[in-house]
Amino acid sequence: MSDLLQHVLNGLAAGTIYALVALGYTMVYGVLKLINFAHGDVMMVGVYVGYASAKQMGRDTSSSFLGVTLVFLLSMAMCAALGFLIERFAYRPLRDKPKLTALITAIGMSFFLSYSFQLEASLGGLTVLPGAAPRAFPDVITSQVWLIIGDVVVSNKQVISVVVALALMGGLQFLVFRTRFGMAMRAVSFDHRTAGLMGIPVDRVIALTFMLGSALAAGAGILYAIKDTLVQPLMGVTVGLKAFVAAVIGGIGHVPGAVVGSLCLGLVEEFVVGYGGSTWRDAVAFGFLIAVLLFRPEGIFGRVTAEKV
Amino acid sequence: MGGVIRGLLPFAVAVPVLAALQVLTADAPFLVILSLTVGVNIVLAVSLNIVNGMTGQFSIGHAGFMAVGAYVGGVLSKVTSEYGISFLPEVVSDQVLFALSLVVGGAVAALFGFVVGLPSLRLKGDYLAIVTLGFGEIIRVVVQNTELFGKALGLSGVPARTTLFSCWLVVVVVVVVAKRIHDSSHGRALLAIREDEIAAEAMGVNTTAYKVRSFVVASFFAGVAGGVFAHYQSIVAPSSFTYVKSMEVVVMIVAGGLGSTTGAIVAAVFLTLLPEGLRSVLLAVTGDGALAQKVEQIRMPLYGLLLVVLMLLRPQGLFGTRELWDMGPFRKKRAPSPPSPLSSSASPGAAPEVVR
């Protein structure tokens, strides 16, 4: 029984991280109707920025509260910039072209990011590209056991990741449904041509949405890296795909749906690993996706929309 | 009768030519290996083009089907390698068994294509891409966990039976099949789906059925390509069939021009020979193995960049949807080919897009 509880706990903690990445997919899909394949790789870049800045600060500074906050903010800012650049130069010129071009561009962008980080390059002693070797993320948050109930162990990292994730999600929900910018986002999502006619700066809204999603991804990436995962250039592909699966399970374009889908996926994966199938973990995530698409292609919360011809 | 003769003509030309090449290259093993690599990539590109180019469905899991063919064919050849067909000389019986394992490997891959295609081809664009990618990964995980397939180490000791002749005969077959599909009424239905799925359906095209069929044909040839690959590598490892391999094929057909078999062939040849050539030249000039190794690493990010740049500057790729046999002296009187799936809004004289 306590075994089960522990798995549920771990699964939920893993799920919240997927949720943050999945929110980026969902938001971008909402405004652009495009699945940003490069989203996971933007997250990976964010993790490397966090890694580099934590290393720069040194162990003592980076593990203080201010230091950790700075690491997060820096990497989120860098990713927002990266997201802006990708949107501006790769996606915006193709917005009115056939959808297939945007899909191919997104795939190409993802491939470009993840594999250029596998190269090693430095410029005047400064490492520009890190190379393929996996690295351990600096221990900016020291592992502590905060709570033991029976045999169930709750660590500070789990609590922190859940709290940070919930806070970011709450903020996002507020932004989308309670602010003028959120209203503009929803209008663009509903129909970007009409939104433009109503005086909404469509380009700016889309760019900001991209930046917001990328920043969320960076935050998620660092939370993910802090929990015992190695940093490596291809991490974005795996996490990105899983978060995408989660977004589809919840119903793509639906904010709470992405969260619920992510928690489901986190739990399913944790149970597969916990009950003896760690090598099957990745296959299960995709199997889950295929099953959802088969039986409920619109996702848990999605609505079936008639296609406009 | 004339149709039969015309159908057999490519083979009547190809068989003696290939046989002559086989004899001529007998003492140039490097050249042979290179030609096999090129051949396998052509088969993969031309077959994927049937789905992605002609039908307009974007699959990015082609390596998964290749893996199925490679493993099934490889295991079959290993099992049958101790047996021969008694009334045939050994070389011939080996080739017959080889052909058999290619076909069986292809058939199993086609079966997988059917199983994956039937549900997922009801999905559109992005979803289909993800599902095919996910399927490719599932195949790899399953193989890595199966004792019969040697788990993560891979399958070793597959008899080396691929020859220049057999590999390029497969290439000729796949090109002829692709061309004939394209020119048939079946192909017209596929093109109609690519241009406008809703309109095609309104015209009475059973879109799901046609999409699944094109998927099955493509998977079959991917499986055969896998079999050919397995029988010259002798070792089949799961690492050969990752997402990267699928992407390589996607880059080939996009660069060649989605929908053009000629483009797929040209791009497959070019993109296979370029890194190989660059590597050999670097190795010969500088004698530095590490530098030559770099070519392999830089290839991947360049492929990604190539896709992005192509979409921005020349979305129709090298050939658009045109074919070699539609140009110049080969041309017969026929309707102009439809615009590329990626440039339909840019085609001259097109009606201005309706505001939706």
XYZ file of C-alpha atoms in Angstrom:
665
model
C 0.000 0.000 0.000
C 2.731 2.474 0.958
C 4.539 1.304 -2.149
C 1.556 2.345 -4.203
C 1.366 5.725 -2.478
C 5.028 6.364 -3.143
C 4.544 5.606 -6.828
C 1.551 7.910 -7.001
C 3.590 10.663 -5.423
C 6.565 10.200 -7.755
C 4.251 10.003 -10.730
C 2.518 13.246 -9.837
C 5.838 15.012 -9.332
C 7.041 13.825 -12.745
C 3.689 14.764 -14.255
C 3.877 18.391 -13.113
C 7.088 18.821 -15.066
C 5.560 17.371 -18.209
C 2.675 19.731 -17.583
C 4.859 22.828 -17.796
C 6.293 21.697 -21.116
C 2.883 20.600 -22.356
C 1.449 24.048 -21.601
C 3.888 25.536 -24.091
C 2.701 23.144 -26.799
C -0.906 23.845 -26.008
C -0.534 27.623 -26.003
C 1.316 27.712 -29.297
C -1.151 25.298 -30.819
C -3.940 27.499 -29.531
C -2.771 30.614 -31.349
C -1.084 29.129 -34.410
C -2.657 25.686 -34.910
C 0.922 24.487 -35.259
C 2.662 21.845 -33.224
C 5.983 23.376 -32.361
C 8.240 20.332 -32.630
C 11.194 22.426 -31.519
C 9.581 23.148 -28.156
C 11.367 20.322 -26.352
C 14.662 21.437 -27.812
C 14.104 24.980 -26.634
C 13.703 23.433 -23.197
C 17.017 21.637 -23.651
C 18.724 24.922 -24.526
C 17.227 26.411 -21.384
C 18.662 23.620 -19.280
C 22.113 24.258 -20.724
C 21.805 27.977 -20.024
C 20.843 27.127 -16.449
C 23.734 24.693 -16.227
C 26.231 27.259 -17.484
C 24.987 30.050 -15.237
C 24.958 27.805 -12.148
C 28.520 26.723 -12.927
C 29.568 30.351 -13.426
C 28.145 31.399 -10.072
C 29.869 28.610 -8.253
C 28.378 26.222 -5.779
C 27.779 28.575 -2.874
C 26.119 31.407 -4.755
C 24.007 29.206 -6.969
C 22.541 27.226 -4.091
C 21.344 30.302 -2.217
C 17.717 31.250 -2.738
C 18.645 34.322 -4.758
C 21.095 32.286 -6.843
C 18.539 29.650 -7.729
C 16.015 32.309 -8.671
C 18.600 33.985 -10.844
C 19.435 30.703 -12.580
C 15.758 30.205 -13.360
C 15.203 33.756 -14.553
C 18.288 33.785 -16.736
C 17.442 30.604 -18.512
C 13.799 31.607 -18.917
C 14.843 34.930 -20.417
C 17.271 33.288 -22.829
C 14.646 30.815 -23.933
C 12.081 33.540 -24.425
C 14.582 35.238 -26.722
C 15.222 31.999 -28.564
C 11.496 31.384 -28.927
C 11.083 34.879 -30.324
C 13.834 34.332 -32.889
C 12.425 30.980 -33.998
C 8.956 32.412 -34.400
C 10.138 35.545 -36.172
C 12.467 33.948 -38.688
C 11.230 30.404 -39.160
C 7.490 30.340 -38.553
C 6.165 33.814 -39.310
C 7.153 33.860 -42.998
C 5.265 30.596 -43.463
C 2.101 31.510 -41.619
C -0.056 31.792 -44.723
C 1.632 28.960 -46.630
C 0.272 25.380 -46.671
C 0.410 23.785 -43.238
C 2.858 21.119 -44.351
C 5.622 23.722 -44.795
C 5.280 24.861 -41.194
C 5.320 21.246 -39.968
C 8.500 20.491 -41.923
C 10.126 23.686 -40.656
C 9.271 22.783 -37.071
C 10.760 19.303 -37.490
C 13.862 20.770 -39.102
C 14.245 23.317 -36.331
C 14.033 20.614 -33.681
C 16.620 18.536 -35.481
C 18.880 21.538 -35.920
C 18.815 22.528 -32.252
C 19.269 19.078 -30.762
C 22.059 18.026 -33.080
C 24.009 21.265 -33.131
C 24.241 20.946 -29.349
C 25.882 17.589 -29.883
C 28.813 19.294 -31.533
C 31.630 20.622 -29.476
C 32.712 24.146 -30.212
C 34.324 26.912 -28.273
C 35.142 30.475 -29.162
C 38.080 32.044 -27.380
C 37.937 29.702 -24.405
C 34.185 30.130 -24.079
C 32.220 26.952 -24.754
C 29.606 27.721 -27.370
C 28.286 24.244 -28.008
C 28.575 21.657 -25.253
C 29.012 18.358 -27.069
C 27.199 15.082 -26.632
C 28.613 13.991 -23.275
C 25.928 13.879 -20.577
C 26.565 16.124 -17.587
C 25.119 16.208 -14.104
C 23.253 19.400 -13.309
C 24.897 21.352 -10.450
C 23.249 20.619 -7.145
C 21.547 23.986 -6.767
C 18.922 22.476 -4.506
C 20.307 19.976 -2.048
C 18.188 16.888 -1.678
C 16.387 16.716 1.644
C 13.722 14.449 2.987
C 10.935 16.629 4.231
C 8.274 14.218 5.269
C 8.023 10.521 6.003
C 4.603 8.977 6.398
C 4.987 5.297 7.064
C 7.266 4.196 4.247
C 6.358 7.044 1.960
C 9.193 9.515 1.476
C 8.528 13.063 0.334
C 11.629 14.938 -0.764
C 12.022 18.690 -0.998
C 12.646 18.498 -4.735
C 9.298 16.861 -5.285
C 7.519 19.478 -3.211
C 9.392 22.310 -4.886
C 8.681 21.051 -8.389
C 4.995 20.601 -7.609
C 4.711 24.030 -5.975
C 6.628 25.855 -8.712
C 4.677 24.068 -11.408
C 1.332 24.825 -9.762
C 2.297 28.469 -9.303
C 3.289 28.849 -12.946
C 0.111 27.129 -14.097
C -2.030 29.332 -11.879
C -0.288 32.380 -13.276
C -0.901 31.173 -16.803
C -4.571 30.514 -16.151
C -4.875 34.046 -14.755
C -3.070 35.491 -17.737
C -5.212 33.734 -20.298
C -8.599 34.338 -18.716
C -8.262 37.514 -16.670
C -6.050 39.914 -18.610
C -6.332 41.949 -21.785
C -3.406 40.083 -23.305
C -5.105 36.797 -22.518
C -8.251 38.013 -24.210
C -6.203 38.937 -27.270
C -4.633 35.464 -27.208
C -8.015 33.805 -27.105
C -9.265 36.019 -29.896
C -6.277 35.114 -32.092
C -6.828 31.477 -31.276
C -10.487 31.718 -32.252
C -9.850 33.354 -35.612
C -6.679 35.262 -36.310
C -7.947 37.079 -39.406
C -10.957 38.497 -37.641
C -8.863 39.290 -34.593
C -6.559 41.313 -36.821
C -9.536 43.204 -38.258
C -10.656 44.052 -34.736
C -7.361 45.828 -34.110
C -5.548 43.108 -32.218
C -1.825 43.068 -33.094
C -1.787 39.439 -34.184
C 1.956 39.230 -34.830
C 2.800 40.606 -31.427
C 0.358 38.310 -29.640
C 1.770 35.269 -31.382
C 5.361 36.301 -30.676
C 4.569 36.884 -27.006
C 2.813 33.543 -26.757
C 5.884 31.861 -28.186
C 8.130 33.637 -25.713
C 5.877 32.730 -22.814
C 5.758 29.071 -23.827
C 9.524 28.931 -24.261
C 10.109 30.528 -20.865
C 7.798 27.979 -19.235
C 9.718 25.223 -20.983
C 12.996 26.546 -19.592
C 11.588 26.556 -16.073
C 10.312 23.016 -16.521
C 13.621 21.913 -17.961
C 15.583 23.072 -14.939
C 13.127 21.459 -12.528
C 13.498 18.276 -14.538
C 17.282 18.462 -14.623
C 17.527 19.112 -10.882
C 15.748 15.854 -10.193
C 18.473 13.274 -10.823
C 18.485 13.516 -14.624
C 21.589 14.021 -16.704
C 21.772 17.003 -19.019
C 22.341 16.012 -22.626
C 21.425 17.459 -26.020
C 18.799 14.858 -26.888
C 16.868 15.234 -23.623
C 14.597 17.753 -25.288
C 13.409 15.268 -27.881
C 12.241 12.706 -25.321
C 10.701 15.124 -22.850
C 9.239 17.214 -25.640
C 7.551 14.236 -27.251
C 6.146 13.051 -23.951
C 4.838 16.480 -23.112
C 3.265 16.567 -26.532
C 1.636 13.202 -25.810
C 0.337 14.665 -22.555
C -1.043 17.741 -24.320
C -2.880 15.548 -26.821
C -4.257 13.311 -24.077
C -5.700 16.336 -22.317
C -7.003 17.835 -25.526
C -4.583 20.067 -27.352
C -5.226 23.779 -27.000
C -6.860 23.322 -23.578
C -4.854 24.602 -20.586
C -6.233 22.475 -17.701
C -6.375 19.540 -20.113
C -2.623 19.708 -20.633
C -2.142 19.537 -16.866
C -4.462 16.590 -16.368
C -2.955 14.776 -19.346
C 0.537 15.310 -17.980
C -0.374 13.989 -14.551
C -1.946 10.899 -16.173
C 1.177 10.310 -18.235
C 3.460 10.831 -15.245
C 1.467 8.281 -13.248
C 1.333 5.719 -16.042
C 5.080 5.974 -16.613
C 5.861 5.739 -12.923
C 3.751 2.598 -12.592
C 5.388 0.981 -15.608
C 8.836 1.701 -14.206
C 7.867 0.859 -10.642
C 6.390 -2.495 -11.520
C 9.259 -3.881 -13.490
C 9.271 -2.509 -17.004
C 11.737 0.354 -17.051
C 12.956 -0.553 -20.541
C 9.387 -0.287 -21.823
C 8.801 3.199 -20.476
C 9.115 5.122 -23.748
C 7.076 2.617 -25.694
C 4.262 2.876 -23.147
C 4.034 6.647 -23.527
C 3.567 6.306 -27.279
C 1.224 3.355 -26.893
C -0.862 5.528 -24.597
C -0.903 8.285 -27.233
C -2.014 5.929 -29.982
C -4.753 4.522 -27.773
C -6.043 8.007 -26.939
C -5.970 9.092 -30.573
C -7.869 5.971 -31.514
C -10.647 6.145 -28.989
C -10.874 9.833 -28.219
C -8.839 11.811 -30.758
C -9.995 15.138 -29.342
C -8.484 14.280 -25.938
C -10.097 14.187 -22.521
C -11.301 17.789 -22.493
C -11.226 18.646 -26.160
C -14.390 19.257 -28.076
C -15.029 17.915 -31.531
C -15.000 20.886 -33.851
C -16.411 20.777 -37.320
C -13.857 21.692 -39.934
C -14.505 24.888 -41.830
C -14.255 24.383 -45.567
C 0.143 -7.690 -74.844
C 1.859 -4.408 -75.687
C 1.279 -3.352 -72.102
C 3.057 -6.409 -70.787
C 6.041 -5.767 -73.028
C 6.173 -2.128 -72.014
C 5.917 -3.159 -68.382
C 8.816 -5.556 -68.712
C 10.968 -3.163 -70.715
C 12.706 -1.499 -67.742
C 13.716 -4.911 -66.449
C 14.868 -6.100 -69.866
C 17.211 -3.119 -69.891
C 18.161 -3.191 -66.212
C 19.046 -6.877 -65.827
C 21.896 -7.042 -68.369
C 23.194 -3.598 -67.380
C 23.264 -4.498 -63.707
C 24.799 -7.892 -64.435
C 27.555 -6.181 -66.430
C 28.148 -3.679 -63.626
C 28.273 -6.526 -61.136
C 31.058 -8.184 -63.112
C 32.913 -4.927 -63.734
C 32.978 -3.895 -60.084
C 34.033 -7.335 -58.830
C 37.379 -6.051 -57.543
C 36.240 -2.678 -56.213
C 34.613 -3.554 -52.886
C 34.506 0.053 -51.652
C 32.578 1.133 -54.715
C 30.162 -1.756 -54.268
C 29.461 -0.900 -50.618
C 28.923 2.734 -51.567
C 26.507 1.760 -54.304
C 24.590 -0.468 -51.875
C 24.233 2.392 -49.394
C 22.997 4.632 -52.177
C 20.622 1.925 -53.413
C 19.049 1.347 -49.992
C 18.546 5.083 -49.524
C 16.915 5.390 -52.946
C 14.481 2.607 -52.099
C 13.642 4.299 -48.788
C 13.227 7.733 -50.345
C 11.146 6.613 -53.316
C 8.862 4.533 -51.104
C 8.395 7.274 -48.517
C 7.621 9.643 -51.363
C 4.557 7.557 -52.184
C 3.090 8.448 -48.786
C 4.537 11.903 -48.123
C 4.770 13.202 -51.642
C 1.985 11.620 -53.649
C -0.612 11.225 -50.918
C 0.433 14.262 -48.900
C 0.433 12.463 -45.549
C 3.475 13.276 -43.496
C 5.067 10.147 -42.046
C 8.321 10.493 -40.111
C 8.682 6.904 -38.896
C 9.977 5.201 -42.006
C 12.969 3.724 -40.169
C 10.574 1.681 -38.025
C 9.339 -0.248 -41.050
C 12.880 -0.601 -42.288
C 13.762 -2.142 -38.918
C 10.919 -4.651 -39.197
C 12.121 -5.781 -42.609
C 15.747 -5.914 -41.511
C 15.087 -8.005 -38.419
C 12.539 -10.352 -39.927
C 14.597 -10.837 -43.080
C 17.789 -11.231 -41.086
C 16.381 -13.830 -38.719
C 14.850 -15.742 -41.607
C 18.163 -15.813 -43.476
C 20.012 -16.938 -40.389
C 17.575 -19.774 -39.845
C 17.585 -20.870 -43.465
C 21.323 -20.380 -43.990
C 22.043 -24.011 -43.147
C 19.606 -25.251 -45.723
C 19.864 -25.047 -49.461
C 17.509 -25.887 -52.248
C 18.911 -29.237 -53.281
C 18.375 -29.144 -57.034
C 19.957 -25.702 -57.417
C 23.622 -24.723 -57.247
C 24.529 -23.125 -53.947
C 24.866 -19.562 -55.207
C 21.464 -19.645 -56.873
C 19.758 -21.270 -53.911
C 21.283 -18.639 -51.596
C 19.911 -15.866 -53.770
C 16.492 -17.511 -53.922
C 16.394 -17.752 -50.134
C 17.621 -14.173 -49.941
C 14.843 -12.969 -52.211
C 12.391 -14.953 -50.108
C 13.543 -13.346 -46.879
C 13.361 -9.903 -48.482
C 9.798 -10.502 -49.556
C 8.772 -11.945 -46.192
C 10.484 -9.062 -44.377
C 8.699 -6.620 -46.642
C 5.384 -8.387 -46.142
C 5.669 -8.261 -42.355
C 6.603 -4.575 -42.581
C 3.574 -4.043 -44.828
C 1.419 -5.780 -42.233
C 2.756 -3.367 -39.620
C 2.087 -0.534 -42.037
C -1.513 -1.683 -42.262
C -1.894 -1.999 -38.494
C -0.426 1.476 -37.928
C -1.990 3.080 -40.959
C -5.567 1.991 -40.445
C -6.135 3.988 -37.261
C -3.593 6.746 -37.671
C -4.421 7.750 -41.209
C -7.765 8.935 -39.923
C -5.685 11.652 -38.283
C -4.402 14.754 -39.985
C -0.999 16.322 -40.530
C 0.780 16.892 -37.270
C -0.911 14.046 -35.424
C -0.019 11.540 -38.085
C 3.591 12.706 -37.985
C 3.764 12.171 -34.232
C 2.062 8.787 -34.370
C 4.414 7.496 -37.049
C 7.368 8.795 -35.058
C 6.007 7.146 -31.922
C 5.459 3.920 -33.778
C 9.046 3.933 -34.999
C 10.208 4.320 -31.422
C 7.907 1.556 -30.190
C 9.372 -0.829 -32.766
C 12.858 0.008 -31.563
C 11.936 -0.545 -27.912
C 10.241 -3.853 -28.707
C 13.285 -5.039 -30.646
C 15.590 -3.983 -27.831
C 13.598 -6.152 -25.449
C 13.315 -9.257 -27.591
C 15.720 -12.146 -27.124
C 15.258 -13.405 -30.687
C 16.497 -10.092 -32.093
C 19.576 -9.927 -29.867
C 18.207 -7.141 -27.641
C 20.298 -3.950 -27.608
C 23.344 -5.687 -29.079
C 21.528 -6.464 -32.262
C 21.387 -9.404 -34.565
C 24.768 -10.564 -35.789
C 25.807 -13.150 -38.328
C 23.243 -12.383 -40.986
C 24.676 -14.014 -44.133
C 26.122 -11.416 -46.514
C 24.048 -11.990 -49.605
C 23.322 -8.553 -50.960
C 25.045 -7.970 -54.258
C 25.135 -4.911 -56.419
C 22.807 -6.713 -58.809
C 20.146 -7.659 -56.278
C 20.206 -4.302 -54.512
C 19.810 -2.275 -57.675
C 17.195 -4.637 -59.048
C 15.141 -3.708 -55.988
C 15.777 -0.049 -56.815
C 14.471 -0.577 -60.345
C 11.409 -2.398 -59.023
C 10.526 0.355 -56.547
C 10.980 3.105 -59.126
C 8.831 1.279 -61.684
C 6.154 0.605 -59.057
C 6.177 4.246 -57.933
C 5.879 5.498 -61.505
C 3.092 3.098 -62.364
C 1.177 3.929 -59.204
C 1.534 7.606 -60.023
C 0.227 7.161 -63.563
C -2.655 4.870 -62.667
C -6.159 5.858 -61.649
C -5.108 4.767 -58.177
C -2.374 7.380 -58.296
C -4.806 10.036 -59.471
C -6.860 9.302 -56.350
C -3.747 9.705 -54.187
C -2.917 13.024 -55.848
C -6.502 14.156 -55.363
C -6.195 13.405 -51.645
C -2.988 15.400 -51.515
C -4.498 18.409 -53.262
C -7.710 18.533 -51.270
C -8.853 15.722 -49.081
C -12.382 16.994 -48.588
C -12.905 17.557 -52.300
C -11.501 14.102 -53.056
C -13.915 12.552 -50.622
C -16.784 14.492 -52.158
C -15.779 13.058 -55.529
C -16.228 9.567 -54.148
C -12.616 8.701 -53.328
C -12.505 6.442 -50.292
C -9.745 8.503 -48.715
C -8.956 6.248 -45.764
C -8.666 3.174 -47.969
C -6.361 4.903 -50.431
C -4.213 6.392 -47.704
C -3.829 3.026 -46.002
C -2.915 1.364 -49.289
C -0.226 3.902 -50.063
C 1.075 3.430 -46.541
C 1.172 -0.346 -46.952
C 3.074 -0.126 -50.257
C 5.585 2.292 -48.745
C 6.070 0.078 -45.670
C 6.590 -2.964 -47.848
C 9.450 -1.329 -49.707
C 10.901 0.105 -46.511
C 10.937 -3.465 -45.182
C 12.648 -4.715 -48.329
C 15.210 -1.918 -48.036
C 15.784 -3.035 -44.455
C 16.339 -6.586 -45.635
C 18.849 -5.490 -48.262
C 20.587 -3.395 -45.625
C 20.719 -6.306 -43.159
C 22.263 -8.625 -45.736
C 25.269 -6.467 -46.451
C 25.850 -5.086 -42.960
C 25.638 -8.582 -41.457
C 24.905 -6.883 -38.122
C 21.506 -5.397 -37.469
C 21.517 -3.100 -34.455
C 18.602 -1.071 -33.107
C 20.767 2.039 -33.322
C 20.562 1.909 -37.126
C 16.836 2.576 -37.097
C 16.390 5.607 -34.908
C 14.517 8.821 -35.520
C 17.696 10.072 -37.219
C 17.365 7.537 -40.022
C 13.741 8.487 -40.588
C 14.711 12.132 -40.700
C 17.431 11.448 -43.241
C 14.860 9.996 -45.599
C 12.468 12.876 -44.967
C 15.228 15.367 -45.797
C 15.907 13.504 -49.034
C 12.363 13.648 -50.313
C 11.789 17.225 -49.195
C 15.014 18.371 -50.837
C 14.208 16.463 -54.002
C 10.722 17.850 -54.124
C 7.777 16.194 -52.404
C 5.878 14.213 -54.990
C 8.697 13.743 -57.459
C 10.204 10.273 -57.751
C 13.049 11.733 -59.785
C 13.699 14.272 -57.065
C 13.726 11.545 -54.412
C 16.291 9.560 -56.397
C 18.542 12.517 -57.138
C 18.444 13.770 -53.548
C 19.053 10.284 -52.152
C 22.113 9.823 -54.357
C 23.432 13.287 -53.637
C 22.848 13.284 -49.892
C 24.396 9.825 -49.534
C 27.454 10.511 -51.636
C 28.154 14.024 -50.352
C 29.116 13.102 -46.765
C 30.873 9.936 -47.920
C 32.813 11.866 -50.534
C 33.651 14.691 -48.169
C 34.860 12.208 -45.592
C 37.083 10.342 -48.041
C 38.494 13.559 -49.466
C 39.258 14.949 -46.009
C 40.827 11.684 -44.967
C 42.955 11.527 -48.099
C 44.052 15.182 -48.034
C 44.687 15.713 -44.328
C 45.142 12.122 -43.202
C 43.251 13.200 -40.078
C 40.660 10.633 -39.015
C 39.159 12.938 -36.370
C 38.438 15.638 -38.909
C 36.726 13.166 -41.209
C 34.676 12.045 -38.221
C 33.458 15.632 -37.820
C 31.702 15.432 -41.196
C 29.405 12.785 -39.795
C 28.563 14.964 -36.786
C 27.969 18.157 -38.712
C 25.673 16.347 -41.133
C 22.789 16.175 -38.638
C 22.426 19.855 -37.711
C 22.910 20.721 -41.373
C 20.003 18.476 -42.320
C 17.793 20.323 -39.863
C 18.920 23.678 -41.180
C 18.432 22.469 -44.752
C 14.779 21.654 -44.023
C 14.139 25.100 -42.535
C 15.940 26.973 -45.296
C 14.244 24.921 -48.019
C 10.813 25.668 -46.607
C 11.581 29.377 -46.443
C 13.236 29.769 -49.829
C 12.240 26.882 -52.063
C 9.431 24.825 -50.553
C 8.959 22.808 -53.732
C 12.492 21.419 -53.464
C 14.671 20.570 -56.414
C 12.090 19.141 -58.790
C 8.706 20.179 -57.401
C 6.389 17.422 -58.588
C 8.012 17.126 -61.997
C 9.590 13.906 -63.220
C 12.436 13.208 -65.559
C 10.096 11.313 -67.852
C 7.861 14.369 -68.183
C 10.665 16.571 -69.443
C 12.277 17.181 -72.809
C 12.544 14.282 -75.223
C 10.741 11.864 -72.905
C 7.586 13.918 -72.822
C 4.352 12.579 -74.106
C 1.308 14.772 -74.638
C -0.452 14.995 -71.329
C -1.995 17.457 -68.968
C 0.475 19.615 -67.032
C 1.349 18.083 -63.710
C -0.418 19.527 -60.670
C 1.389 22.047 -58.487
C 3.536 20.848 -55.637
C 1.763 20.322 -52.329
C 4.066 22.934 -50.847
C 3.620 25.673 -53.389
C -0.046 25.503 -54.232
C -0.706 29.001 -52.979
C 2.207 30.356 -54.987
C 1.249 28.896 -58.352
C 0.696 31.542 -61.010
C -2.849 32.290 -61.991
C -4.278 30.700 -58.891
C -7.418 32.303 -57.567
C -6.781 34.604 -54.625
C -7.263 32.784 -51.379
C -10.754 33.069 -50.010
C -10.982 34.658 -46.620
C -12.299 32.008 -44.303
